[in-house]
CSV table of C-alpha atoms in Angstrom, one decimal:
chain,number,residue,atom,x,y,z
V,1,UNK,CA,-19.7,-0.1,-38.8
V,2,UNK,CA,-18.3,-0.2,-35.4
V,3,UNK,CA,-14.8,1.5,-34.5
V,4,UNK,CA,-12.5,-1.3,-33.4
V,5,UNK,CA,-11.8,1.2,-30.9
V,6,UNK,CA,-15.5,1.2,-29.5
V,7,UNK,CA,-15.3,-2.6,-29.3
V,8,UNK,CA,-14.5,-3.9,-25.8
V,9,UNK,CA,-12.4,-6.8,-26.7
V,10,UNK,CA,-10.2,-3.8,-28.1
V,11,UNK,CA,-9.9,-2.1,-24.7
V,12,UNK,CA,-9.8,-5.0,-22.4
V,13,UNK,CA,-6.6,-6.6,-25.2
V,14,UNK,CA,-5.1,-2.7,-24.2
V,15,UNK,CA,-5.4,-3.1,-20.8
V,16,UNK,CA,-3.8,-6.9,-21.1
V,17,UNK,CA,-0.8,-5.4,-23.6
V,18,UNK,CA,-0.2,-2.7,-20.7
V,19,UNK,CA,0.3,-4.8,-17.5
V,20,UNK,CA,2.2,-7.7,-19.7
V,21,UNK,CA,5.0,-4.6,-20.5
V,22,UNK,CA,5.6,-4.7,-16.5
V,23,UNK,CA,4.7,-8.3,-15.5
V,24,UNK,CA,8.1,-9.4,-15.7
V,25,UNK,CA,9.8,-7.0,-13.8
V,26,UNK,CA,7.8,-4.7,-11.5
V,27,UNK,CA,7.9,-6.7,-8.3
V,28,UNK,CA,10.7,-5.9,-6.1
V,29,UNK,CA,10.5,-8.9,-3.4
V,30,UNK,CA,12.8,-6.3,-1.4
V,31,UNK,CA,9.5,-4.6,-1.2
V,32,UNK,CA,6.5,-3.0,-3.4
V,33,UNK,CA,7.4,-2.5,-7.0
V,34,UNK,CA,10.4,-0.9,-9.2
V,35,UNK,CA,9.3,2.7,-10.6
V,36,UNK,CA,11.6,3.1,-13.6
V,37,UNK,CA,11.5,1.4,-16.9
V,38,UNK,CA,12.9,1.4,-20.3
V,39,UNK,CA,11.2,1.2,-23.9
V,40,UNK,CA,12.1,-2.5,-23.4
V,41,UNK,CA,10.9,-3.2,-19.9
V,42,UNK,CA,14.3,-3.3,-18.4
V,43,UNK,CA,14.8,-1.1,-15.1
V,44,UNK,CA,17.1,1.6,-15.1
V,45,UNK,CA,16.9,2.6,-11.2
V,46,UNK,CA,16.0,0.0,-9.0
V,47,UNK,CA,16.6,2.2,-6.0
V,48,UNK,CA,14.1,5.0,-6.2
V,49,UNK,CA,10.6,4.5,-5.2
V,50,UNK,CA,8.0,7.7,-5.3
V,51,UNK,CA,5.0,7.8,-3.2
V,52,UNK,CA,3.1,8.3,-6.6
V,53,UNK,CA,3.8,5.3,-8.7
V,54,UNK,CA,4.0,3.4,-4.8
V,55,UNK,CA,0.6,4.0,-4.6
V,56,UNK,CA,-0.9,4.1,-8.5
V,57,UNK,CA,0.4,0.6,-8.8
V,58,UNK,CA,-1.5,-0.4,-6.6
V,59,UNK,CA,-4.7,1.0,-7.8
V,60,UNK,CA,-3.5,-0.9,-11.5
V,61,UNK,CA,-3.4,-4.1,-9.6
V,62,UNK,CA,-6.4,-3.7,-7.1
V,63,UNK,CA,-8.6,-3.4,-10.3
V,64,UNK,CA,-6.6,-6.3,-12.4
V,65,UNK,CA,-7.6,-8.1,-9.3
V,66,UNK,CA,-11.3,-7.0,-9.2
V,67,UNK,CA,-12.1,-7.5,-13.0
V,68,UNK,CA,-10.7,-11.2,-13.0
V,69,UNK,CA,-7.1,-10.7,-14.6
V,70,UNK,CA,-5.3,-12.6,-12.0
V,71,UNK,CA,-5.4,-14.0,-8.9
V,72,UNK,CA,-1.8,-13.0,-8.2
V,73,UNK,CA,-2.6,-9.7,-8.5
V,74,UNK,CA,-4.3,-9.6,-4.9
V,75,UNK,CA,-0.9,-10.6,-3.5
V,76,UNK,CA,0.6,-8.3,-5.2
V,77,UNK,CA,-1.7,-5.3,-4.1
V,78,UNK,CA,-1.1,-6.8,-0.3
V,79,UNK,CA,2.4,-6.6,-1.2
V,80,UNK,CA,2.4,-2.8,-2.6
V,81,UNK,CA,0.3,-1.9,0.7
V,82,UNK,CA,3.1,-3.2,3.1
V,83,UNK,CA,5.6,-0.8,1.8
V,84,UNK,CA,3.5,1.9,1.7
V,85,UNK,CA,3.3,0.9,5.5
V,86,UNK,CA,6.7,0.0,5.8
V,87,UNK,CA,8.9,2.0,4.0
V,88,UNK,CA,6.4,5.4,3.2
V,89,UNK,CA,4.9,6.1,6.1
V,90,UNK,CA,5.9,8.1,9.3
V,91,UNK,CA,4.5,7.1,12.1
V,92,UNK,CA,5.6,10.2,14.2
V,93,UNK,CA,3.7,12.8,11.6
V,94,UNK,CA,0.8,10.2,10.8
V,95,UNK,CA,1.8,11.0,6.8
V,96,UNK,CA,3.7,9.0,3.6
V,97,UNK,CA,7.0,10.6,2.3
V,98,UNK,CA,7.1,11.7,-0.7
V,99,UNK,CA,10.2,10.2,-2.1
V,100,UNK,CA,12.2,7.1,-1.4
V,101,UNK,CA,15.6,6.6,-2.1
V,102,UNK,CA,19.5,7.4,-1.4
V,103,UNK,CA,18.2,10.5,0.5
V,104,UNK,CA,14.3,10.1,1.4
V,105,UNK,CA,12.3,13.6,0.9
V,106,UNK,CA,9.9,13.3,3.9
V,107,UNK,CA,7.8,16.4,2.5
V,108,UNK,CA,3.9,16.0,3.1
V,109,UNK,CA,2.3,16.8,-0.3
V,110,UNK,CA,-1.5,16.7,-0.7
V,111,UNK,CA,-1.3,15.4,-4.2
V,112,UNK,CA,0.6,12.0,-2.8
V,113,UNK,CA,-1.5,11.9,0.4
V,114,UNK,CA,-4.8,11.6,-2.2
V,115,UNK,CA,-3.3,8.8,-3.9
V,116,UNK,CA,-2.8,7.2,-0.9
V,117,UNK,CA,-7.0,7.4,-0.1
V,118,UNK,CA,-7.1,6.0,-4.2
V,119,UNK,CA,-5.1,2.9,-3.8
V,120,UNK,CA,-6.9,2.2,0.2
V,121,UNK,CA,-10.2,2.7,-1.3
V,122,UNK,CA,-9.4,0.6,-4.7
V,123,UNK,CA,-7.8,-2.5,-2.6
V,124,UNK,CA,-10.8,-2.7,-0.5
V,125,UNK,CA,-13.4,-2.3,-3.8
V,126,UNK,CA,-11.5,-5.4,-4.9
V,127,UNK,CA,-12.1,-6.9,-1.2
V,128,UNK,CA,-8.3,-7.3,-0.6
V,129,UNK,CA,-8.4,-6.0,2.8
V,130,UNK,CA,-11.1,-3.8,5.1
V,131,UNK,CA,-9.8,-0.2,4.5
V,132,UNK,CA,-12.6,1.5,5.5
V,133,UNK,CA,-11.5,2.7,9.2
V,134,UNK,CA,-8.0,3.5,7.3
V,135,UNK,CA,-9.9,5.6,5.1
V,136,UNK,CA,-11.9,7.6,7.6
V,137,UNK,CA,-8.5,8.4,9.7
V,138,UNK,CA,-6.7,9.8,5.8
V,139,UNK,CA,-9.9,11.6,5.5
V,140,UNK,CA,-9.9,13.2,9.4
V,141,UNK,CA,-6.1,13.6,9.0
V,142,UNK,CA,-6.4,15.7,6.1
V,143,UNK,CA,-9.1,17.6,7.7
V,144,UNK,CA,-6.5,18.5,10.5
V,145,UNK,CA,-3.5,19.4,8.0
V,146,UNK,CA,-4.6,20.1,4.7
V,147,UNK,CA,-8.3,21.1,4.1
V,148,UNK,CA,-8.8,24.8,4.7
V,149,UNK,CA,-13.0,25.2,5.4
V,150,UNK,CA,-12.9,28.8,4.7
V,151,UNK,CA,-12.2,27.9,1.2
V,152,UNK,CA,-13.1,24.4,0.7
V,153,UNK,CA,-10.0,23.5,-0.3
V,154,UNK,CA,-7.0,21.5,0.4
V,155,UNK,CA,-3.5,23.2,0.9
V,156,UNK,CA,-0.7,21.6,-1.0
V,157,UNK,CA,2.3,21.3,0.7
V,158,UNK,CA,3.8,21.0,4.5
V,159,UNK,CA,7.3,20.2,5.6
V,160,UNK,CA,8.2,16.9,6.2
V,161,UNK,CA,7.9,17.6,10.2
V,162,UNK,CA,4.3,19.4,9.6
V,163,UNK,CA,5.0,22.6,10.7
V,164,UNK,CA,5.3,24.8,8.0
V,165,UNK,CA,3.0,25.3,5.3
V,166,UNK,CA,3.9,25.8,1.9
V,167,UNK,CA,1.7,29.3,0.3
V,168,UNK,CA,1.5,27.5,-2.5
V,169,UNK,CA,-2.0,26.6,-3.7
V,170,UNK,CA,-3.0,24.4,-6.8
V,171,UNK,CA,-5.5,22.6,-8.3
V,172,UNK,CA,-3.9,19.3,-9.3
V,173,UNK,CA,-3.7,18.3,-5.5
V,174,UNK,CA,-7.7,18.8,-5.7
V,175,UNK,CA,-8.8,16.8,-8.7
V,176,UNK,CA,-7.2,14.1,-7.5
V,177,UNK,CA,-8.6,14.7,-3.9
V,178,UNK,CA,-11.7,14.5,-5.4
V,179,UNK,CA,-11.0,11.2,-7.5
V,180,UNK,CA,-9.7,9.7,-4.8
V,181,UNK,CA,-13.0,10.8,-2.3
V,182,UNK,CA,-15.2,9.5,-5.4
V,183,UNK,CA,-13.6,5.9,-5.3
V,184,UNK,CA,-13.3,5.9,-1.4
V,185,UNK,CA,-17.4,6.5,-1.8
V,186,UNK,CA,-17.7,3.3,-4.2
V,187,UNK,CA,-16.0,1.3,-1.6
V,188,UNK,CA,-17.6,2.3,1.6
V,189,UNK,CA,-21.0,4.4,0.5
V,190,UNK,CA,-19.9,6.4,3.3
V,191,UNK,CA,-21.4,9.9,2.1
V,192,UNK,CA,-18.6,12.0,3.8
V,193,UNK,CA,-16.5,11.2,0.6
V,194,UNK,CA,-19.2,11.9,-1.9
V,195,UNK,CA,-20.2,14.7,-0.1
V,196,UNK,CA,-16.7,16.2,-0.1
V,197,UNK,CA,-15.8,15.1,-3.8
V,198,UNK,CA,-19.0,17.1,-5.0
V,199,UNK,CA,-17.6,20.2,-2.7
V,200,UNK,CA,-14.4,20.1,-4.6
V,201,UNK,CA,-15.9,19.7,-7.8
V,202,UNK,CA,-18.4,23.1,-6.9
V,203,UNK,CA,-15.4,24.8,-6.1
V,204,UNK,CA,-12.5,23.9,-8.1
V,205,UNK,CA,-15.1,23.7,-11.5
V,206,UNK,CA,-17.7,25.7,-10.8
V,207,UNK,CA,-16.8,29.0,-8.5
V,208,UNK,CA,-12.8,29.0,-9.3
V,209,UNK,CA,-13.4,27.8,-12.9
V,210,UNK,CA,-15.4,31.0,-13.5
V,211,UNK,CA,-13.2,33.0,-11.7
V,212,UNK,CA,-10.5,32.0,-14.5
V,213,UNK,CA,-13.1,32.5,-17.5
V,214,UNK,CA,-14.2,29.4,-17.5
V,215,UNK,CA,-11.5,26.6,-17.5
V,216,UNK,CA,-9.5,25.5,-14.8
V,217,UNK,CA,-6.6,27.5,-14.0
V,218,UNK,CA,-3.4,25.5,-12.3
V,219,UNK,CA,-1.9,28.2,-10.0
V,220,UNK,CA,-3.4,30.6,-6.7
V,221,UNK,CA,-2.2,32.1,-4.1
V,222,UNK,CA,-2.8,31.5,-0.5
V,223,UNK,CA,-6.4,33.2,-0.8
V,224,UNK,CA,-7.0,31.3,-3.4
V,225,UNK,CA,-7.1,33.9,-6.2
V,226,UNK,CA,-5.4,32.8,-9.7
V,227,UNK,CA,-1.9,33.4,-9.6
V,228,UNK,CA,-1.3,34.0,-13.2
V,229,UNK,CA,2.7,33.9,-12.7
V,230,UNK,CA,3.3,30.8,-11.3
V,231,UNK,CA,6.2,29.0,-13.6
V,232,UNK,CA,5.9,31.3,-16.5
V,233,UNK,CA,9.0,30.0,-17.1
V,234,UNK,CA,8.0,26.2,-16.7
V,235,UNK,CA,5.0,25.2,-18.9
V,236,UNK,CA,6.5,21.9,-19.0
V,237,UNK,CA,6.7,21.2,-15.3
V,238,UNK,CA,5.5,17.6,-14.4
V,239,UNK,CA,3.6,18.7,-11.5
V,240,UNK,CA,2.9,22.3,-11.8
V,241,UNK,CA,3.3,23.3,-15.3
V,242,UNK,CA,1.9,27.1,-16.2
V,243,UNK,CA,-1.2,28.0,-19.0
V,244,UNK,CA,-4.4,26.0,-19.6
V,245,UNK,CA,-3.8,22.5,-19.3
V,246,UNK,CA,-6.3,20.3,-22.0
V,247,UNK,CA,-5.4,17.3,-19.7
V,248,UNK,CA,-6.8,18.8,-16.6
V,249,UNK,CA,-9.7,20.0,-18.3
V,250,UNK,CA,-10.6,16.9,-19.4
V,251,UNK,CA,-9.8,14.8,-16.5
V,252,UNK,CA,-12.1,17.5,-14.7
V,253,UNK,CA,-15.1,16.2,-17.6
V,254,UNK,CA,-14.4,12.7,-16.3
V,255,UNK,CA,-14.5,13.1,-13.0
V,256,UNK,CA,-18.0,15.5,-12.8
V,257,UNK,CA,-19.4,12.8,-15.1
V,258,UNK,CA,-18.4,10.1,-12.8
V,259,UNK,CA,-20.1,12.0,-10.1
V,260,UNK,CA,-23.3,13.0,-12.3
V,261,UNK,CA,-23.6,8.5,-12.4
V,262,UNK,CA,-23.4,8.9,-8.7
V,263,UNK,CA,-25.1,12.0,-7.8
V,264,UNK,CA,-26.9,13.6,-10.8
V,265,UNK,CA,-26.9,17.7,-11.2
V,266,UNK,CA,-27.6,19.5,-14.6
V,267,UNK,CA,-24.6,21.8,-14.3
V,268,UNK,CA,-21.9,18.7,-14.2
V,269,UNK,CA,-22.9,17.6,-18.0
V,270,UNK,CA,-23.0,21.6,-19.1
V,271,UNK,CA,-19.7,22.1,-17.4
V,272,UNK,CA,-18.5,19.1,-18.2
V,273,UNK,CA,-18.9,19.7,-22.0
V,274,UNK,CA,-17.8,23.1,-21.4
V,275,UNK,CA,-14.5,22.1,-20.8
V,276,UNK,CA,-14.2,19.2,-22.8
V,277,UNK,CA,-14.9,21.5,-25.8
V,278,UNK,CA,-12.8,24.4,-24.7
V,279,UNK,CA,-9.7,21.9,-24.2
V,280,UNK,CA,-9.8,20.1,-27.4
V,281,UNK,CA,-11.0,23.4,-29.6
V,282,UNK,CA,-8.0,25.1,-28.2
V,283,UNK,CA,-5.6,21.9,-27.3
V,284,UNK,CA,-5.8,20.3,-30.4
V,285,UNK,CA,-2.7,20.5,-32.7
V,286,UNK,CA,-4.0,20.6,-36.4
V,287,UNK,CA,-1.0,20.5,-37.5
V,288,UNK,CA,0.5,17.4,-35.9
V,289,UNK,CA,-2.7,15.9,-34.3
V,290,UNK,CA,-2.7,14.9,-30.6
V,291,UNK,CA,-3.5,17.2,-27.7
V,292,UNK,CA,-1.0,19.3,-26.7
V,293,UNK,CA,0.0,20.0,-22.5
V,294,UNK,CA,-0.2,23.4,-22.3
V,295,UNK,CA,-1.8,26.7,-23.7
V,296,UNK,CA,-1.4,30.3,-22.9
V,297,UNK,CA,-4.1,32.3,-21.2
V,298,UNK,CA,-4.8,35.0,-23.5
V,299,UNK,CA,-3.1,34.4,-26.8
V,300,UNK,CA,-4.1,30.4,-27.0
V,301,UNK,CA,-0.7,30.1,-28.1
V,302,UNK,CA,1.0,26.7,-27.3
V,303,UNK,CA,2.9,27.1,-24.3
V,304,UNK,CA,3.8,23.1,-24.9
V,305,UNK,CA,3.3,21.8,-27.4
V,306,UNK,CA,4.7,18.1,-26.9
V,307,UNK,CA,2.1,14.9,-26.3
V,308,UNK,CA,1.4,13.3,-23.0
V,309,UNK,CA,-0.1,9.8,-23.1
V,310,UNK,CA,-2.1,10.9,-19.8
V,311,UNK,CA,-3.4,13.7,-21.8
V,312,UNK,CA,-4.9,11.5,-24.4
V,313,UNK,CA,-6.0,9.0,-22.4
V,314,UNK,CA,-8.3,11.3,-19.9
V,315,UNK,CA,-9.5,12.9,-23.0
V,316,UNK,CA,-10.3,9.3,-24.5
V,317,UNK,CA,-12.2,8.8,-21.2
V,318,UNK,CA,-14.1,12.1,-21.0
V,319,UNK,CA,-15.2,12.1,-24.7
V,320,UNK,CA,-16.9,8.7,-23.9
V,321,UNK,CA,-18.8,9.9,-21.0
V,322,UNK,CA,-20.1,12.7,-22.6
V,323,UNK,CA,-20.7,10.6,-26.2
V,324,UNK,CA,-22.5,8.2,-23.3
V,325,UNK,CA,-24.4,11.1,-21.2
V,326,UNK,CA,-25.8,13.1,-24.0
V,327,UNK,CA,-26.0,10.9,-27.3
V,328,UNK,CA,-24.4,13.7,-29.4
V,329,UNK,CA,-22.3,12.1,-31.9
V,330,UNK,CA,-19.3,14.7,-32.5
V,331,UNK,CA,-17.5,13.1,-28.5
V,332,UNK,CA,-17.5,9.9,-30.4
V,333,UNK,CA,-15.9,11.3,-32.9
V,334,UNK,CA,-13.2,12.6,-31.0
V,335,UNK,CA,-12.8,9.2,-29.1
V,336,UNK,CA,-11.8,7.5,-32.2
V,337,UNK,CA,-9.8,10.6,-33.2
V,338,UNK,CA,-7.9,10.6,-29.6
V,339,UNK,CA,-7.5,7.0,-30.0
V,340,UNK,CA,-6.3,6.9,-33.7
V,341,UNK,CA,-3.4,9.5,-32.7
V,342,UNK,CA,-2.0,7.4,-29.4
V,343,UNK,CA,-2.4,4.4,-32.1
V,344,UNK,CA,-0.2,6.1,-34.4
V,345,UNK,CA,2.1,7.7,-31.7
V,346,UNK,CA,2.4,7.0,-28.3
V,347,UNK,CA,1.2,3.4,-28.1
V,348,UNK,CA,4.3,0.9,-28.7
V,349,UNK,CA,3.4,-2.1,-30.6
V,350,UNK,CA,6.3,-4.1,-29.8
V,351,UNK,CA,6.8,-4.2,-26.3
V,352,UNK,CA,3.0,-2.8,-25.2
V,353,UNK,CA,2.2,0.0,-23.3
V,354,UNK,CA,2.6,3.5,-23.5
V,355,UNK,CA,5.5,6.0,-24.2
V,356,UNK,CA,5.0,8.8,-21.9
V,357,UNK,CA,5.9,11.6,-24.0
V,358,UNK,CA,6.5,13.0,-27.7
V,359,UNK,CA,7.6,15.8,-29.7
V,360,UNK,CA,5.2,17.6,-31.0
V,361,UNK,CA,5.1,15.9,-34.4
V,362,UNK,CA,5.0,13.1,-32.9
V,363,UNK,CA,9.0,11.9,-32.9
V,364,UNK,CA,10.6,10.1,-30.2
V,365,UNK,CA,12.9,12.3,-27.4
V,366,UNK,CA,13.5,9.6,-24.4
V,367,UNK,CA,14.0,6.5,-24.2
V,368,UNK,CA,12.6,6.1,-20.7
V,369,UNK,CA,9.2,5.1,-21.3
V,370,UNK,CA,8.0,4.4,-17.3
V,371,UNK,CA,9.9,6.9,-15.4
V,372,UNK,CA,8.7,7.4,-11.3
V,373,UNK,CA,5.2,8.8,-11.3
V,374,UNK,CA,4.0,7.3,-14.7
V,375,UNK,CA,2.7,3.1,-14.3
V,376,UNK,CA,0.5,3.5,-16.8
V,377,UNK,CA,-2.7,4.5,-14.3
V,378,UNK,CA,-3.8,7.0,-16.7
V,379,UNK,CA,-4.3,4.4,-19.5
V,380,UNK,CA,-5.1,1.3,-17.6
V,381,UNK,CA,-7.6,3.8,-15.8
V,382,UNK,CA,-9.5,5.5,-18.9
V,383,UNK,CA,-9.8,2.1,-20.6
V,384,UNK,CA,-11.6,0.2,-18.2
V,385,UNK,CA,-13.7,3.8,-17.2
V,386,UNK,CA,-14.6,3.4,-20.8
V,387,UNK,CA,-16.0,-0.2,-19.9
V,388,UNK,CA,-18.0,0.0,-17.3
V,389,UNK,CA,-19.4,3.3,-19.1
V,390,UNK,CA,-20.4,1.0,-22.1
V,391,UNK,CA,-22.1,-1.2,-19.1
V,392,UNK,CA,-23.9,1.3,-17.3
């Protein structure tokens, strides 16, 4: 018999209990959409706005839009657009700040400027607006300021004026580079974004991926060798956390998958189960269940052990692909398994959506359940990847 997580009246009722938590209280009318909620809904800061949850909103509302949910939802993607315009973006430096707020941090990170490609190339798959020529000047002015030929690969960071650039060099920045060139290819079928989203993928998991034994590390320096150092002292940072992250390995799976359905190549389904395997062999907490954020480089010991949602939900994306892609029974196993421990633990059935984080037994430690850079993307995003994978 069926899972009733396999069952897509299951994930699209998910998807419904998700952007019913925010429906009530997300638009600001003073322009896009508050960024900080509580267990109940209720906003704590109405003030802050970050470039992150600016533009993932409206990527949840460009596809609520596209797949029927609404038809308020296109206004509210055109509304989310015009303060990325408005309020986000510099017109001197040709770039979106980073942070909004009582004191605006103006810094140009690659990681925000690829979300800003995600939510331009998901309002125009909806057909919201035309976003193609705005997506061609993101792409040429990240070719000027960010993309580094010699090593196919973005930099991270520049001052807020654009003169200094940050020797830091990650990976995170990258994946979502490439998710964001993958859906700006859906739009347009403009190859220069597929084409670039399969050069990332070659080099952040492929050549860099062996470089690190085979999963993806987080951290290099600026000649892009593994810098194995890099906040030792914070495996629990939010954007830049140290050891082996199961979340990025997986969202890795999903994304060389995706472009596999776009592009096909042998090596993306062996790399791709590769890493899915690595992450949840080593990731996955016996004791407590539930994939853990962080793992050390040699010992494989927990570096932390507390429960993302995001991590579960990639992984609950990734295990479908592969179940999907190669037929072997033991991913859908671990779909049902991924989804049976956010079921039990991070999914709140009395308000909806998802907490963001856990201990790692699973108990409760905030009560902030939507904090800036959260909006439920992740979730919203691996449910309805999960449908159209059942579709395809």
């Amino acid at each position: 018999m069926q899972h009733k997580f396999q069952q897509p009246a299951f994930l699209k009722q998910q998807t419904l209990d998700i952007l019913n938590f925010y429906e009530s209280n997300v638009f600001d009318s003073q322009g896009g959409f508050f960024q900080n909620f509580l267990d109940d809904g209720s906003v704590f800061d109405r003030q802050s706005k970050h470039l992150v949850s600016s533009t993932r909103f409206i990527f949840n509302y460009a596809e609520a839009y596209r797949r029927g949910y609404g038809e308020h939802y296109r206004d509210w993607v055109r509304h989310g657009l015009e303060h990325l315009e408005q309020k986000h973006y510099l017109s001197e430096t040709n770039h979106y700040a980073w942070m909004l707020g009582e004191s605006v941090d103006k810094t140009a990170m690659a990681y925000g400027q690829a979300f800003v490609v995600l939510a331009y190339a998901h309002a125009h798959l909806a057909g919201v607006c035309d976003a193609k020529a705005q997506l061609i000047k993101r792409f040429d002015w990240l070719e000027q300021y960010f993309y580094q030929s010699e090593f196919h690969a973005y930099a991270d960071e520049r001052s807020g004026d654009l003169s200094a650039l940050d020797p830091y060099r990650g990976q995170n920045a990258n994946m979502h580079m490439c998710e964001a060139f993958i859906a700006a290819y859906r739009a347009t079928q403009d190859r220069r974004f597929l084409n670039r989203a399969k050069q990332l993928a070659k080099r952040f998991a492929g050549e860099l991926c062996d470089l690190a034994g085979g999963m993806i590390w987080e951290h290099y320096d600026e000649n892009w060798l593994p810098d194995w150092q890099y906040n030792i002292d914070k495996p629990d940072d939010l954007f830049k956390p140290w050891g082996f992250q199961p979340g990025h390995q997986v969202e890795w799976t999903k994304l060389l998958l995706q472009l596999h359905q776009l592009s096909p190549e042998s090596w993306y389904i062996e790399r791709a189960k590769s890493l899915f395997d690595q992450a949840v062999t080593k990731g996955w907490d016996n004791e407590f269940g539930g994939l853990v954020y962080g793992f050390a480089p040699e010992t494989g010991e927990f570096a932390d052990g507390q429960k993302y949602f995001w991590v579960q939900a990639e992984a609950i994306a990734a295990a479908y692909r592969l179940y999907n892609v190669t037929g072997d029974k033991q991913y859908l196993v671990w779909y049902d398994k991924l989804w049976q421990y956010s079921w039990d633990h991070l999914i709140d059935h009395q308000y909806g959506a998802w907490f963001r984080i856990v201990a790692r037994d699973g108990s409760k430690i905030t009560k902030e359940k939507s904090p800036m850079g959260k909006v439920d993307y992740h979730t919203l995003g691996a449910c309805w990847d999960v449908l159209d994978t059942m579709t395809f």
